[in-house]
GROMACS .gro file of C-alpha atoms in nm:
model
  177
    1MET     CA    1   6.825   3.236   6.650
    2ALA     CA    2   7.100   3.499   6.654
    3LEU     CA    3   7.109   3.751   6.375
    4GLY     CA    4   7.387   3.990   6.281
    5PRO     CA    5   7.325   4.358   6.212
    6ALA     CA    6   7.020   4.388   5.992
    7PHE     CA    7   6.974   4.607   5.690
    8ALA     CA    8   6.660   4.808   5.758
    9ALA     CA    9   6.323   4.781   5.587
   10ASP     CA   10   6.088   5.082   5.576
   11MET     CA   11   6.168   5.281   5.887
   12GLU     CA   12   6.104   5.612   6.054
   13ILE     CA   13   6.387   5.835   6.172
   14GLY     CA   14   6.344   6.182   6.315
   15GLY     CA   15   5.976   6.169   6.219
   16GLN     CA   16   6.064   6.105   5.853
   17ARG     CA   17   5.958   5.794   5.663
   18VAL     CA   18   6.253   5.622   5.499
   19PRO     CA   19   6.135   5.383   5.225
   20GLU     CA   20   6.301   5.047   5.172
   21HIS     CA   21   6.317   5.090   4.792
   22LEU     CA   22   6.350   5.375   4.541
   23SER     CA   23   6.362   5.380   4.162
   24GLU     CA   24   6.645   5.553   3.979
   25GLY     CA   25   6.688   5.550   3.602
   26GLY     CA   26   6.471   5.240   3.563
   27ARG     CA   27   6.659   5.051   3.836
   28THR     CA   28   6.541   4.972   4.184
   29LEU     CA   29   6.767   5.089   4.463
   30VAL     CA   30   6.743   4.931   4.807
   31LEU     CA   31   6.802   5.097   5.141
   32ASN     CA   32   7.150   5.017   5.267
   33GLY     CA   33   7.107   5.218   5.586
   34ALA     CA   34   6.981   5.547   5.726
   35GLY     CA   35   7.048   5.771   6.021
   36LEU     CA   36   7.015   6.111   6.180
   37ARG     CA   37   7.264   6.395   6.125
   38THR     CA   38   7.293   6.624   6.422
   39ARG     CA   39   7.506   6.930   6.469
   40PHE     CA   40   7.572   6.984   6.837
   41VAL     CA   41   7.223   6.898   6.971
   42VAL     CA   42   7.026   7.018   6.666
   43LYS     CA   43   6.870   6.759   6.435
   44VAL     CA   44   6.968   6.868   6.082
   45TYR     CA   45   6.861   6.590   5.843
   46VAL     CA   46   6.786   6.225   5.798
   47ALA     CA   47   7.031   6.069   5.553
   48ALA     CA   48   6.960   5.745   5.370
   49LEU     CA   49   7.193   5.551   5.141
   50TYR     CA   50   7.035   5.357   4.856
   51VAL     CA   51   7.231   5.106   4.647
   52THR     CA   52   7.181   4.827   4.395
   53THR     CA   53   7.361   4.574   4.618
   54LYS     CA   54   7.376   4.615   4.997
   55SER     CA   55   7.716   4.630   5.164
   56HIS     CA   56   7.861   4.707   5.508
   57ASP     CA   57   8.194   4.802   5.343
   58ALA     CA   58   8.240   5.177   5.290
   59SER     CA   59   8.519   5.125   5.037
   60VAL     CA   60   8.301   4.899   4.821
   61LEU     CA   61   8.020   5.155   4.824
   62ILE     CA   62   8.247   5.452   4.753
   63ASN     CA   63   8.426   5.280   4.463
   64SER     CA   64   8.122   5.117   4.303
   65THR     CA   65   8.022   5.226   3.954
   66GLU     CA   66   7.664   5.114   4.016
   67PRO     CA   67   7.393   5.373   4.089
   68ARG     CA   68   7.382   5.494   4.450
   69ARG     CA   69   7.179   5.767   4.614
   70ILE     CA   70   7.227   5.972   4.927
   71ARG     CA   71   6.888   6.118   5.023
   72LEU     CA   72   6.883   6.405   5.269
   73GLN     CA   73   6.545   6.478   5.429
   74LEU     CA   74   6.580   6.811   5.605
   75LEU     CA   75   6.455   6.848   5.961
   76ARG     CA   76   6.517   7.223   5.973
   77ASP     CA   77   6.570   7.513   5.734
   78VAL     CA   78   6.926   7.522   5.597
   79ASP     CA   79   7.060   7.806   5.385
   80SER     CA   80   7.267   7.711   5.082
   81GLU     CA   81   7.583   7.867   5.227
   82SER     CA   82   7.566   7.650   5.540
   83LEU     CA   83   7.497   7.338   5.332
   84ASP     CA   84   7.785   7.414   5.097
   85ASP     CA   85   8.019   7.492   5.389
   86ALA     CA   86   7.940   7.152   5.543
   87LEU     CA   87   7.994   6.969   5.212
   88GLN     CA   88   8.319   7.154   5.141
   89GLU     CA   89   8.443   7.079   5.495
   90GLY     CA   90   8.364   6.710   5.443
   91LEU     CA   91   8.548   6.712   5.111
   92ARG     CA   92   8.854   6.877   5.272
   93ASP     CA   93   8.849   6.633   5.564
   94ASN     CA   94   8.837   6.323   5.341
   95THR     CA   95   9.032   6.418   5.029
   96PRO     CA   96   9.412   6.452   5.010
   97PRO     CA   97   9.510   6.811   4.916
   98PRO     CA   98   9.659   6.719   4.574
   99GLU     CA   99   9.338   6.534   4.478
  100LEU     CA  100   9.122   6.817   4.611
  101ALA     CA  101   9.321   7.063   4.398
  102ARG     CA  102   9.250   6.849   4.088
  103LEU     CA  103   8.879   6.851   4.179
  104LYS     CA  104   8.858   7.232   4.214
  105ALA     CA  105   8.634   7.280   3.908
  106SER     CA  106   8.402   7.006   4.034
  107THR     CA  107   8.384   7.152   4.385
  108GLU     CA  108   8.303   7.493   4.233
  109ARG     CA  109   8.028   7.332   4.023
  110LEU     CA  110   7.882   7.173   4.337
  111LYS     CA  111   7.898   7.509   4.514
  112SER     CA  112   7.700   7.664   4.227
  113LEU     CA  113   7.436   7.389   4.233
  114VAL     CA  114   7.394   7.420   4.609
  115ALA     CA  115   7.372   7.801   4.585
  116ASP     CA  116   7.084   7.759   4.338
  117LEU     CA  117   6.887   7.581   4.612
  118GLY     CA  118   6.861   7.905   4.811
  119ILE     CA  119   6.714   7.808   5.146
  120ALA     CA  120   6.629   7.441   5.175
  121ARG     CA  121   6.328   7.421   5.404
  122GLU     CA  122   6.231   7.176   5.674
  123GLY     CA  123   6.070   6.881   5.493
  124ASP     CA  124   6.265   6.935   5.169
  125VAL     CA  125   6.445   6.642   5.009
  126VAL     CA  126   6.786   6.669   4.845
  127ASP     CA  127   6.896   6.366   4.642
  128LEU     CA  128   7.255   6.309   4.536
  129ASP     CA  129   7.259   6.041   4.267
  130PHE     CA  130   7.598   5.881   4.209
  131ASP     CA  131   7.690   5.676   3.902
  132ALA     CA  132   7.998   5.586   3.699
  133ARG     CA  133   7.999   5.935   3.541
  134GLY     CA  134   7.958   6.159   3.847
  135VAL     CA  135   7.678   6.291   4.066
  136ALA     CA  136   7.342   6.453   3.993
  137VAL     CA  137   7.167   6.688   4.237
  138THR     CA  138   6.788   6.692   4.273
  139HIS     CA  139   6.585   6.912   4.509
  140ASN     CA  140   6.226   6.809   4.586
  141GLY     CA  141   6.218   6.599   4.270
  142LYS     CA  142   6.347   6.879   4.045
  143PRO     CA  143   6.683   6.811   3.875
  144ARG     CA  144   6.930   7.089   3.957
  145GLY     CA  145   7.229   6.970   3.755
  146ARG     CA  146   7.524   6.736   3.770
  147VAL     CA  147   7.889   6.735   3.848
  148ASP     CA  148   8.071   6.505   3.610
  149GLY     CA  149   8.369   6.300   3.716
  150PRO     CA  150   8.390   5.966   3.892
  151ASP     CA  151   8.674   6.097   4.112
  152PHE     CA  152   8.449   6.374   4.238
  153ALA     CA  153   8.163   6.130   4.301
  154ARG     CA  154   8.392   5.915   4.517
  155ALA     CA  155   8.520   6.223   4.702
  156LEU     CA  156   8.165   6.343   4.774
  157LEU     CA  157   8.055   6.002   4.903
  158ARG     CA  158   8.349   6.011   5.144
  159VAL     CA  159   8.182   6.310   5.315
  160TRP     CA  160   7.951   6.050   5.476
  161LEU     CA  161   8.146   5.725   5.432
  162GLY     CA  162   8.511   5.832   5.450
  163ASP     CA  163   8.770   5.798   5.726
  164LYS     CA  164   8.662   6.134   5.874
  165PRO     CA  165   8.287   6.134   5.808
  166ALA     CA  166   8.051   6.420   5.887
  167GLN     CA  167   7.934   6.211   6.183
  168THR     CA  168   8.065   5.867   6.281
  169SER     CA  169   7.729   5.739   6.407
  170LEU     CA  170   7.568   5.844   6.078
  171LYS     CA  171   7.835   5.658   5.877
  172THR     CA  172   7.768   5.348   6.086
  173ALA     CA  173   7.394   5.379   6.023
  174LEU     CA  174   7.439   5.434   5.646
  175LEU     CA  175   7.650   5.118   5.632
  176GLY     CA  176   7.361   4.926   5.787
  177ASN     CA  177   7.556   4.848   6.104
   0.00000   0.00000   0.00000
């Protein structure tokens, strides 16, 4: 029996357990896909995308108003400046300049939230929870704040799922392909 690409159940990536389900705001989110982010040859984090309804379509996932979560499980220490630089680069690469200019206050808010993390250590977990209102940032289970605005939430998701993602193989993995 031939099967198409499968959406993963519980898995292990980079030595990190990636659960099949998570709870968010009383709702169960299911693993859409997960993969390893590398920078040159260095393993940086395991990223997992959780959704209410699985999809292989990046546009559907980016534009959904349903809860979604990007979970980053760090495989090495990352200072907040490096993390913010990577996020800002992803935003610039995937957001037209006029839209990015409109999102300036939101990108500054994200920069502030990331700066508050200080140094994220190997083994730490950063959750980015997306909903119809924006995105909330949690570090090791502790809420750090939110950035309101559905336009910003879509722009931030494009860092991983956009036309110029942080890493093409990671985008493919997050889409469950």
